mmCIF file of N, CA and C in Angstrom:
data_model
loop_
_atom_site.group_PDB
_atom_site.id
_atom_site.type_symbol
_atom_site.label_atom_id
_atom_site.label_comp_id
_atom_site.label_asym_id
_atom_site.label_seq_id
_atom_site.Cartn_x
_atom_site.Cartn_y
_atom_site.Cartn_z
ATOM 1 N N MET A 48 63.862 -27.411 42.008
ATOM 2 C CA MET A 48 63.114 -26.182 42.038
ATOM 3 C C MET A 48 64.269 -25.146 41.367
ATOM 4 N N GLN A 49 63.640 -24.450 40.582
ATOM 5 C CA GLN A 49 64.301 -23.443 39.709
ATOM 6 C C GLN A 49 63.834 -22.037 39.968
ATOM 7 N N ASN A 50 64.676 -21.143 40.597
ATOM 8 C CA ASN A 50 64.436 -19.830 40.917
ATOM 9 C C ASN A 50 64.454 -19.058 39.450
ATOM 10 N N LEU A 51 63.507 -18.277 39.446
ATOM 11 C CA LEU A 51 63.344 -17.335 38.073
ATOM 12 C C LEU A 51 63.653 -15.969 38.456
ATOM 13 N N THR A 52 64.159 -14.991 37.629
ATOM 14 C CA THR A 52 64.380 -13.652 37.903
ATOM 15 C C THR A 52 63.308 -12.805 37.151
ATOM 16 N N PRO A 53 62.143 -12.331 37.843
ATOM 17 C CA PRO A 53 61.245 -11.585 37.248
ATOM 18 C C PRO A 53 61.920 -10.024 37.051
ATOM 19 N N THR A 54 61.233 -9.409 36.114
ATOM 20 C CA THR A 54 61.737 -8.121 35.683
ATOM 21 C C THR A 54 60.786 -7.040 36.209
ATOM 22 N N THR A 55 59.977 -7.185 36.913
ATOM 23 C CA THR A 55 58.973 -6.051 37.400
ATOM 24 C C THR A 55 58.735 -6.104 39.023
ATOM 25 N N ASP A 56 58.290 -5.074 39.529
ATOM 26 C CA ASP A 56 58.081 -4.961 40.855
ATOM 27 C C ASP A 56 56.783 -5.638 41.412
ATOM 28 N N LEU A 57 55.941 -5.729 40.367
ATOM 29 C CA LEU A 57 54.740 -6.552 40.595
ATOM 30 C C LEU A 57 54.857 -7.959 40.972
ATOM 31 N N ILE A 58 56.049 -8.550 40.454
ATOM 32 C CA ILE A 58 56.253 -9.974 40.744
ATOM 33 C C ILE A 58 57.711 -10.052 41.452
ATOM 34 N N PRO A 59 57.653 -10.024 42.697
ATOM 35 C CA PRO A 59 59.016 -10.001 43.431
ATOM 36 C C PRO A 59 59.620 -11.398 43.531
ATOM 37 N N ALA A 60 58.893 -12.384 43.180
ATOM 38 C CA ALA A 60 59.521 -13.829 43.196
ATOM 39 C C ALA A 60 58.735 -14.978 42.341
ATOM 40 N N ALA A 61 59.519 -15.719 41.642
ATOM 41 C CA ALA A 61 58.851 -16.620 40.821
ATOM 42 C C ALA A 61 59.904 -17.865 40.825
ATOM 43 N N ARG A 62 59.223 -19.128 40.850
ATOM 44 C CA ARG A 62 60.077 -20.355 40.756
ATOM 45 C C ARG A 62 59.347 -21.539 40.326
ATOM 46 N N GLN A 63 60.022 -22.414 39.678
ATOM 47 C CA GLN A 63 59.439 -23.549 39.089
ATOM 48 C C GLN A 63 59.706 -24.870 39.810
ATOM 49 N N GLU A 64 58.401 -25.521 40.113
ATOM 50 C CA GLU A 64 58.572 -26.770 40.894
ATOM 51 C C GLU A 64 57.950 -27.872 39.999
ATOM 52 N N GLY A 65 58.659 -28.506 39.400
ATOM 53 C CA GLY A 65 58.011 -29.570 38.573
ATOM 54 C C GLY A 65 57.307 -28.930 37.362
ATOM 55 N N ASP A 66 56.036 -29.292 37.164
ATOM 56 C CA ASP A 66 55.083 -28.640 36.061
ATOM 57 C C ASP A 66 54.636 -27.390 36.641
ATOM 58 N N ALA A 67 54.805 -26.983 37.985
ATOM 59 C CA ALA A 67 54.089 -25.715 38.293
ATOM 60 C C ALA A 67 55.136 -24.468 38.250
ATOM 61 N N LEU A 68 54.504 -23.415 37.991
ATOM 62 C CA LEU A 68 55.192 -22.170 38.009
ATOM 63 C C LEU A 68 54.586 -21.327 39.231
ATOM 64 N N LEU A 69 55.237 -21.042 40.289
ATOM 65 C CA LEU A 69 54.741 -20.377 41.391
ATOM 66 C C LEU A 69 55.127 -18.831 41.318
ATOM 67 N N VAL A 70 54.258 -18.028 41.345
ATOM 68 C CA VAL A 70 54.348 -16.519 41.190
ATOM 69 C C VAL A 70 53.807 -15.757 42.445
ATOM 70 N N ALA A 71 54.740 -14.871 43.062
ATOM 71 C CA ALA A 71 54.182 -14.016 44.055
ATOM 72 C C ALA A 71 53.947 -12.738 43.338
ATOM 73 N N ILE A 72 52.787 -12.193 43.529
ATOM 74 C CA ILE A 72 52.527 -10.998 43.009
ATOM 75 C C ILE A 72 52.319 -9.889 44.241
ATOM 76 N N ARG A 73 52.707 -8.620 44.138
ATOM 77 C CA ARG A 73 52.708 -7.767 45.118
ATOM 78 C C ARG A 73 52.148 -6.366 44.712
ATOM 79 N N GLY A 74 51.209 -5.877 45.454
ATOM 80 C CA GLY A 74 50.735 -4.471 45.259
ATOM 81 C C GLY A 74 49.324 -4.469 44.526
ATOM 82 N N GLU A 75 48.877 -3.293 44.365
ATOM 83 C CA GLU A 75 47.513 -3.027 43.653
ATOM 84 C C GLU A 75 47.803 -3.397 42.195
ATOM 85 N N VAL A 76 46.751 -4.214 41.621
ATOM 86 C CA VAL A 76 47.008 -4.440 40.241
ATOM 87 C C VAL A 76 45.672 -3.753 39.455
ATOM 88 N N ASP A 77 45.858 -2.935 38.586
ATOM 89 C CA ASP A 77 44.743 -2.310 38.002
ATOM 90 C C ASP A 77 45.007 -1.904 36.573
ATOM 91 N N LEU A 78 44.441 -0.968 35.745
ATOM 92 C CA LEU A 78 44.387 -0.788 34.596
ATOM 93 C C LEU A 78 45.791 -0.305 34.146
ATOM 94 N N HIS A 79 46.375 0.384 34.923
ATOM 95 C CA HIS A 79 47.588 1.008 34.646
ATOM 96 C C HIS A 79 48.793 -0.014 34.767
ATOM 97 N N ASN A 80 48.726 -0.992 35.535
ATOM 98 C CA ASN A 80 49.922 -1.877 35.480
ATOM 99 C C ASN A 80 49.536 -3.430 35.106
ATOM 100 N N SER A 81 48.406 -3.588 34.884
ATOM 101 C CA SER A 81 48.020 -5.042 34.467
ATOM 102 C C SER A 81 48.744 -5.445 33.063
ATOM 103 N N PRO A 82 48.911 -4.501 32.102
ATOM 104 C CA PRO A 82 49.807 -4.886 30.945
ATOM 105 C C PRO A 82 51.023 -5.389 31.252
ATOM 106 N N GLU A 83 51.658 -4.835 32.290
ATOM 107 C CA GLU A 83 52.949 -5.230 32.730
ATOM 108 C C GLU A 83 52.944 -6.541 33.511
ATOM 109 N N LEU A 84 51.913 -6.785 34.309
ATOM 110 C CA LEU A 84 51.657 -8.038 34.902
ATOM 111 C C LEU A 84 51.496 -9.180 33.883
ATOM 112 N N ARG A 85 50.629 -8.919 32.734
ATOM 113 C CA ARG A 85 50.402 -10.021 31.694
ATOM 114 C C ARG A 85 51.771 -10.195 30.959
ATOM 115 N N ALA A 86 52.471 -9.229 30.644
ATOM 116 C CA ALA A 86 53.741 -9.231 30.015
ATOM 117 C C ALA A 86 54.845 -10.434 30.831
ATOM 118 N N GLU A 87 54.750 -10.099 31.918
ATOM 119 C CA GLU A 87 55.745 -10.657 32.764
ATOM 120 C C GLU A 87 55.204 -12.311 32.981
ATOM 121 N N LEU A 88 54.014 -12.371 33.392
ATOM 122 C CA LEU A 88 53.286 -13.731 33.282
ATOM 123 C C LEU A 88 53.625 -14.676 32.179
ATOM 124 N N PHE A 89 53.203 -14.012 31.009
ATOM 125 C CA PHE A 89 53.374 -14.854 29.803
ATOM 126 C C PHE A 89 54.681 -15.018 29.438
ATOM 127 N N ASP A 90 55.730 -14.199 29.817
ATOM 128 C CA ASP A 90 57.080 -14.316 29.518
ATOM 129 C C ASP A 90 57.637 -15.641 30.465
ATOM 130 N N LEU A 91 57.099 -15.656 31.645
ATOM 131 C CA LEU A 91 57.593 -16.683 32.730
ATOM 132 C C LEU A 91 56.923 -18.011 32.116
ATOM 133 N N LEU A 92 55.646 -18.005 31.706
ATOM 134 C CA LEU A 92 54.989 -19.245 31.263
ATOM 135 C C LEU A 92 55.771 -19.727 30.071
ATOM 136 N N GLY A 93 56.057 -18.821 29.177
ATOM 137 C CA GLY A 93 56.790 -19.172 27.788
ATOM 138 C C GLY A 93 58.251 -19.871 28.270
ATOM 139 N N ARG A 94 58.989 -19.255 29.147
ATOM 140 C CA ARG A 94 60.233 -19.849 29.414
ATOM 141 C C ARG A 94 60.171 -21.100 30.088
ATOM 142 N N THR A 95 59.058 -21.359 31.026
ATOM 143 C CA THR A 95 59.028 -22.709 31.774
ATOM 144 C C THR A 95 58.312 -23.707 31.317
ATOM 145 N N LYS A 96 57.336 -23.493 30.273
ATOM 146 C CA LYS A 96 56.525 -24.491 29.812
ATOM 147 C C LYS A 96 55.608 -25.106 30.850
ATOM 148 N N ALA A 97 55.365 -24.353 32.000
ATOM 149 C CA ALA A 97 54.458 -24.867 33.219
ATOM 150 C C ALA A 97 53.064 -25.122 32.563
ATOM 151 N N LYS A 98 52.519 -26.245 33.242
ATOM 152 C CA LYS A 98 51.253 -26.710 33.039
ATOM 153 C C LYS A 98 50.148 -26.104 34.105
ATOM 154 N N ARG A 99 50.915 -25.793 35.361
ATOM 155 C CA ARG A 99 50.013 -25.009 36.367
ATOM 156 C C ARG A 99 50.788 -23.703 36.830
ATOM 157 N N LEU A 100 49.850 -22.760 36.928
ATOM 158 C CA LEU A 100 50.238 -21.469 37.365
ATOM 159 C C LEU A 100 49.696 -21.193 38.766
ATOM 160 N N ILE A 101 50.607 -21.024 39.741
ATOM 161 C CA ILE A 101 50.096 -20.866 41.229
ATOM 162 C C ILE A 101 50.445 -19.484 41.420
ATOM 163 N N LEU A 102 49.382 -18.711 41.796
ATOM 164 C CA LEU A 102 49.659 -17.301 42.176
ATOM 165 C C LEU A 102 49.476 -17.158 43.643
ATOM 166 N N ASP A 103 50.532 -16.486 44.394
ATOM 167 C CA ASP A 103 50.641 -16.029 45.689
ATOM 168 C C ASP A 103 49.947 -14.569 45.751
ATOM 169 N N MET A 104 48.707 -14.588 46.112
ATOM 170 C CA MET A 104 48.012 -13.160 46.194
ATOM 171 C C MET A 104 48.072 -12.557 47.557
ATOM 172 N N GLY A 105 48.798 -12.950 48.469
ATOM 173 C CA GLY A 105 48.793 -12.495 49.670
ATOM 174 C C GLY A 105 49.374 -11.119 49.962
ATOM 175 N N GLN A 106 49.880 -10.534 48.751
ATOM 176 C CA GLN A 106 50.327 -9.241 49.005
ATOM 177 C C GLN A 106 49.676 -8.306 47.920
ATOM 178 N N VAL A 107 48.357 -8.506 47.688
ATOM 179 C CA VAL A 107 47.688 -7.977 46.744
ATOM 180 C C VAL A 107 46.285 -7.440 47.337
ATOM 181 N N PRO A 108 46.224 -6.208 47.778
ATOM 182 C CA PRO A 108 45.277 -5.810 48.643
ATOM 183 C C PRO A 108 44.074 -5.311 47.751
ATOM 184 N N TYR A 109 44.413 -5.164 46.417
ATOM 185 C CA TYR A 109 43.306 -4.663 45.510
ATOM 186 C C TYR A 109 43.592 -5.090 44.109
ATOM 187 N N MET A 110 42.689 -5.530 43.272
ATOM 188 C CA MET A 110 42.868 -5.692 41.907
ATOM 189 C C MET A 110 41.423 -5.419 41.162
ATOM 190 N N ASP A 111 41.497 -5.060 39.770
ATOM 191 C CA ASP A 111 40.275 -4.650 39.220
ATOM 192 C C ASP A 111 40.253 -5.534 38.047
ATOM 193 N N SER A 112 39.185 -5.322 37.267
ATOM 194 C CA SER A 112 38.785 -6.438 36.208
ATOM 195 C C SER A 112 39.839 -6.447 35.209
ATOM 196 N N SER A 113 40.833 -5.577 34.936
ATOM 197 C CA SER A 113 41.835 -5.826 34.081
ATOM 198 C C SER A 113 42.743 -6.903 34.470
ATOM 199 N N ALA A 114 42.971 -6.853 35.939
ATOM 200 C CA ALA A 114 43.857 -8.011 36.509
ATOM 201 C C ALA A 114 43.140 -9.388 36.349
ATOM 202 N N LEU A 115 41.781 -9.368 36.662
ATOM 203 C CA LEU A 115 41.180 -10.549 36.367
ATOM 204 C C LEU A 115 41.207 -11.095 34.869
ATOM 205 N N ALA A 116 41.171 -10.110 34.074
ATOM 206 C CA ALA A 116 41.370 -10.457 32.514
ATOM 207 C C ALA A 116 42.674 -11.098 32.291
ATOM 208 N N VAL A 117 43.806 -10.683 32.876
ATOM 209 C CA VAL A 117 45.031 -11.320 32.782
ATOM 210 C C VAL A 117 45.097 -12.759 33.212
ATOM 211 N N ILE A 118 44.436 -12.830 34.464
ATOM 212 C CA ILE A 118 44.339 -14.279 35.002
ATOM 213 C C ILE A 118 43.551 -15.172 34.094
ATOM 214 N N VAL A 119 42.453 -14.746 33.632
ATOM 215 C CA VAL A 119 41.583 -15.531 32.784
ATOM 216 C C VAL A 119 42.212 -15.761 31.502
ATOM 217 N N GLU A 120 43.078 -14.987 30.959
ATOM 218 C CA GLU A 120 43.736 -15.325 29.682
ATOM 219 C C GLU A 120 44.711 -16.268 29.989
ATOM 220 N N ALA A 121 45.468 -16.286 31.037
ATOM 221 C CA ALA A 121 46.417 -17.312 31.439
ATOM 222 C C ALA A 121 45.849 -18.704 31.637
ATOM 223 N N LEU A 122 44.596 -18.618 32.291
ATOM 224 C CA LEU A 122 43.889 -19.749 32.432
ATOM 225 C C LEU A 122 43.367 -20.393 31.067
ATOM 226 N N LYS A 123 42.950 -19.671 30.180
ATOM 227 C CA LYS A 123 42.687 -20.090 28.863
ATOM 228 C C LYS A 123 43.860 -20.935 28.110
ATOM 229 N N LYS A 124 44.945 -20.172 28.313
ATOM 230 C CA LYS A 124 46.172 -20.611 27.741
ATOM 231 C C LYS A 124 46.516 -22.004 28.180
ATOM 232 N N LEU A 125 46.554 -22.098 29.648
ATOM 233 C CA LEU A 125 47.039 -23.243 30.287
ATOM 234 C C LEU A 125 45.857 -24.458 30.145
ATOM 235 N N THR A 126 44.575 -24.036 30.009
ATOM 236 C CA THR A 126 43.577 -25.052 30.005
ATOM 237 C C THR A 126 43.698 -25.712 28.555
ATOM 238 N N LYS A 127 44.076 -25.042 27.477
ATOM 239 C CA LYS A 127 44.351 -25.585 26.223
ATOM 240 C C LYS A 127 45.552 -26.756 26.311
ATOM 241 N N ALA A 128 46.291 -26.495 27.178
ATOM 242 C CA ALA A 128 47.377 -27.577 27.381
ATOM 243 C C ALA A 128 47.158 -28.464 28.460
ATOM 244 N N GLY A 129 46.126 -28.652 29.021
ATOM 245 C CA GLY A 129 45.771 -29.380 30.133
ATOM 246 C C GLY A 129 45.915 -28.992 31.570
ATOM 247 N N GLY A 130 46.234 -27.693 31.506
ATOM 248 C CA GLY A 130 46.761 -27.105 32.803
ATOM 249 C C GLY A 130 45.824 -26.400 33.590
ATOM 250 N N LYS A 131 46.164 -25.708 34.614
ATOM 251 C CA LYS A 131 45.237 -24.750 35.312
ATOM 252 C C LYS A 131 45.947 -23.783 36.069
ATOM 253 N N VAL A 132 45.100 -22.971 36.756
ATOM 254 C CA VAL A 132 45.601 -21.710 37.347
ATOM 255 C C VAL A 132 44.893 -21.814 39.016
ATOM 256 N N VAL A 133 45.673 -21.699 39.963
ATOM 257 C CA VAL A 133 45.534 -21.748 41.413
ATOM 258 C C VAL A 133 45.890 -20.483 42.000
ATOM 259 N N LEU A 134 44.952 -20.027 42.940
ATOM 260 C CA LEU A 134 45.293 -18.592 43.507
ATOM 261 C C LEU A 134 45.290 -19.190 44.989
ATOM 262 N N PHE A 135 46.179 -18.552 45.958
ATOM 263 C CA PHE A 135 46.186 -18.776 47.413
ATOM 264 C C PHE A 135 46.369 -17.491 48.069
ATOM 265 N N SER A 136 46.154 -17.364 49.326
ATOM 266 C CA SER A 136 46.368 -16.302 50.316
ATOM 267 C C SER A 136 45.676 -15.018 49.727
ATOM 268 N N LEU A 137 44.305 -15.286 49.296
ATOM 269 C CA LEU A 137 43.368 -14.253 48.818
ATOM 270 C C LEU A 137 43.097 -13.218 49.935
ATOM 271 N N GLN A 138 43.411 -11.849 49.943
ATOM 272 C CA GLN A 138 42.798 -11.007 50.712
ATOM 273 C C GLN A 138 41.360 -10.649 50.526
ATOM 274 N N PRO A 139 40.671 -10.497 51.561
ATOM 275 C CA PRO A 139 39.149 -10.313 51.430
ATOM 276 C C PRO A 139 38.420 -9.605 50.286
ATOM 277 N N ARG A 140 39.097 -8.455 49.999
ATOM 278 C CA ARG A 140 38.656 -7.568 48.823
ATOM 279 C C ARG A 140 38.813 -8.314 47.433
ATOM 280 N N VAL A 141 40.029 -8.943 47.338
ATOM 281 C CA VAL A 141 40.276 -9.836 46.152
ATOM 282 C C VAL A 141 39.475 -11.022 45.993
ATOM 283 N N ARG A 142 39.342 -11.607 47.093
ATOM 284 C CA ARG A 142 38.328 -12.706 47.002
ATOM 285 C C ARG A 142 36.987 -12.545 46.600
ATOM 286 N N GLY A 143 36.608 -11.331 47.093
ATOM 287 C CA GLY A 143 35.152 -10.859 46.954
ATOM 288 C C GLY A 143 35.013 -10.688 45.427
ATOM 289 N N LEU A 144 35.999 -9.912 44.841
ATOM 290 C CA LEU A 144 35.937 -9.781 43.336
ATOM 291 C C LEU A 144 35.953 -11.049 42.436
ATOM 292 N N ILE A 145 36.706 -11.908 43.085
ATOM 293 C CA ILE A 145 36.672 -13.271 42.336
ATOM 294 C C ILE A 145 35.377 -14.081 42.430
ATOM 295 N N GLU A 146 34.734 -13.994 43.666
ATOM 296 C CA GLU A 146 33.534 -14.539 43.930
ATOM 297 C C GLU A 146 32.424 -13.738 42.980
ATOM 298 N N ILE A 147 32.524 -12.567 43.025
ATOM 299 C CA ILE A 147 31.483 -11.668 42.335
ATOM 300 C C ILE A 147 31.436 -12.054 40.719
ATOM 301 N N ALA A 148 32.625 -12.320 40.263
ATOM 302 C CA ALA A 148 33.018 -12.581 38.782
ATOM 303 C C ALA A 148 32.666 -14.159 38.483
ATOM 304 N N ARG A 149 32.389 -14.942 39.746
ATOM 305 C CA ARG A 149 31.990 -16.193 39.604
ATOM 306 C C ARG A 149 33.138 -17.044 38.828
ATOM 307 N N LEU A 150 34.430 -16.588 39.354
ATOM 308 C CA LEU A 150 35.571 -17.265 38.892
ATOM 309 C C LEU A 150 35.862 -18.476 39.744
ATOM 310 N N THR A 151 35.415 -18.638 40.865
ATOM 311 C CA THR A 151 35.774 -19.875 41.671
ATOM 312 C C THR A 151 35.431 -21.123 41.091
ATOM 313 N N THR A 152 34.615 -21.170 40.285
ATOM 314 C CA THR A 152 34.250 -22.288 39.613
ATOM 315 C C THR A 152 35.197 -22.696 38.531
ATOM 316 N N VAL A 153 36.159 -21.758 38.003
ATOM 317 C CA VAL A 153 37.235 -22.277 36.991
ATOM 318 C C VAL A 153 38.488 -22.099 37.438
ATOM 319 N N LEU A 154 38.723 -21.320 38.726
ATOM 320 C CA LEU A 154 40.121 -21.134 39.101
ATOM 321 C C LEU A 154 40.118 -21.980 40.423
ATOM 322 N N GLY A 155 41.323 -22.634 40.559
ATOM 323 C CA GLY A 155 41.516 -23.184 41.933
ATOM 324 C C GLY A 155 41.715 -22.207 42.957
ATOM 325 N N ILE A 156 41.259 -22.430 44.244
ATOM 326 C CA ILE A 156 41.430 -21.451 45.209
ATOM 327 C C ILE A 156 41.855 -22.459 46.309
ATOM 328 N N ALA A 157 43.059 -21.867 46.971
ATOM 329 C CA ALA A 157 43.681 -22.505 48.051
ATOM 330 C C ALA A 157 44.009 -21.355 49.216
ATOM 331 N N LYS A 158 44.172 -22.075 50.517
ATOM 332 C CA LYS A 158 44.480 -21.159 51.624
ATOM 333 C C LYS A 158 45.969 -20.786 51.635
ATOM 334 N N ASP A 159 46.761 -21.655 51.162
ATOM 335 C CA ASP A 159 48.214 -21.473 51.340
ATOM 336 C C ASP A 159 49.011 -22.322 50.242
ATOM 337 N N GLU A 160 50.241 -22.038 50.169
ATOM 338 C CA GLU A 160 51.147 -22.560 48.970
ATOM 339 C C GLU A 160 50.965 -24.284 48.975
ATOM 340 N N ARG A 161 51.046 -24.709 50.169
ATOM 341 C CA ARG A 161 51.108 -26.189 50.272
ATOM 342 C C ARG A 161 49.682 -26.786 49.634
ATOM 343 N N GLU A 162 48.679 -26.285 49.978
ATOM 344 C CA GLU A 162 47.366 -26.628 49.550
ATOM 345 C C GLU A 162 47.339 -26.436 47.905
ATOM 346 N N ALA A 163 47.832 -25.373 47.629
ATOM 347 C CA ALA A 163 47.807 -24.854 46.108
ATOM 348 C C ALA A 163 48.608 -25.874 45.263
ATOM 349 N N LEU A 164 49.749 -26.387 45.925
ATOM 350 C CA LEU A 164 50.650 -27.334 45.052
ATOM 351 C C LEU A 164 49.874 -28.769 44.751
ATOM 352 N N THR A 165 48.870 -29.158 45.811
ATOM 353 C CA THR A 165 48.101 -30.285 45.811
ATOM 354 C C THR A 165 46.912 -30.238 44.803
ATOM 355 N N LYS A 166 46.566 -28.971 44.348
ATOM 356 C CA LYS A 166 45.213 -28.845 43.342
ATOM 357 C C LYS A 166 45.581 -29.009 42.100
#
């Protein structure tokens, strides 16, 4: 396990376990800070060469379509390399947005970190 040092308040913790990059996201993610989230996620993915991106969404009470776009962009990048994106600890409002966007068919959804690591 390798702990990584994120550079933004949106990502309080990140670590690599094997081919998985585990990233905790904190706070509301919207049009104003989604570019910051994108930059940090893609920097971490570039540094680690991870095939699986596992996002802890437990501290994200709200996100908008710009945040979804960042997640989908990461999914596209990882899918090309045979990888995937898994989200866990979704709050009801965020889960609802993901369901409305019909992303549950392409994103892995888990209840906790342990389950997310097995997907």
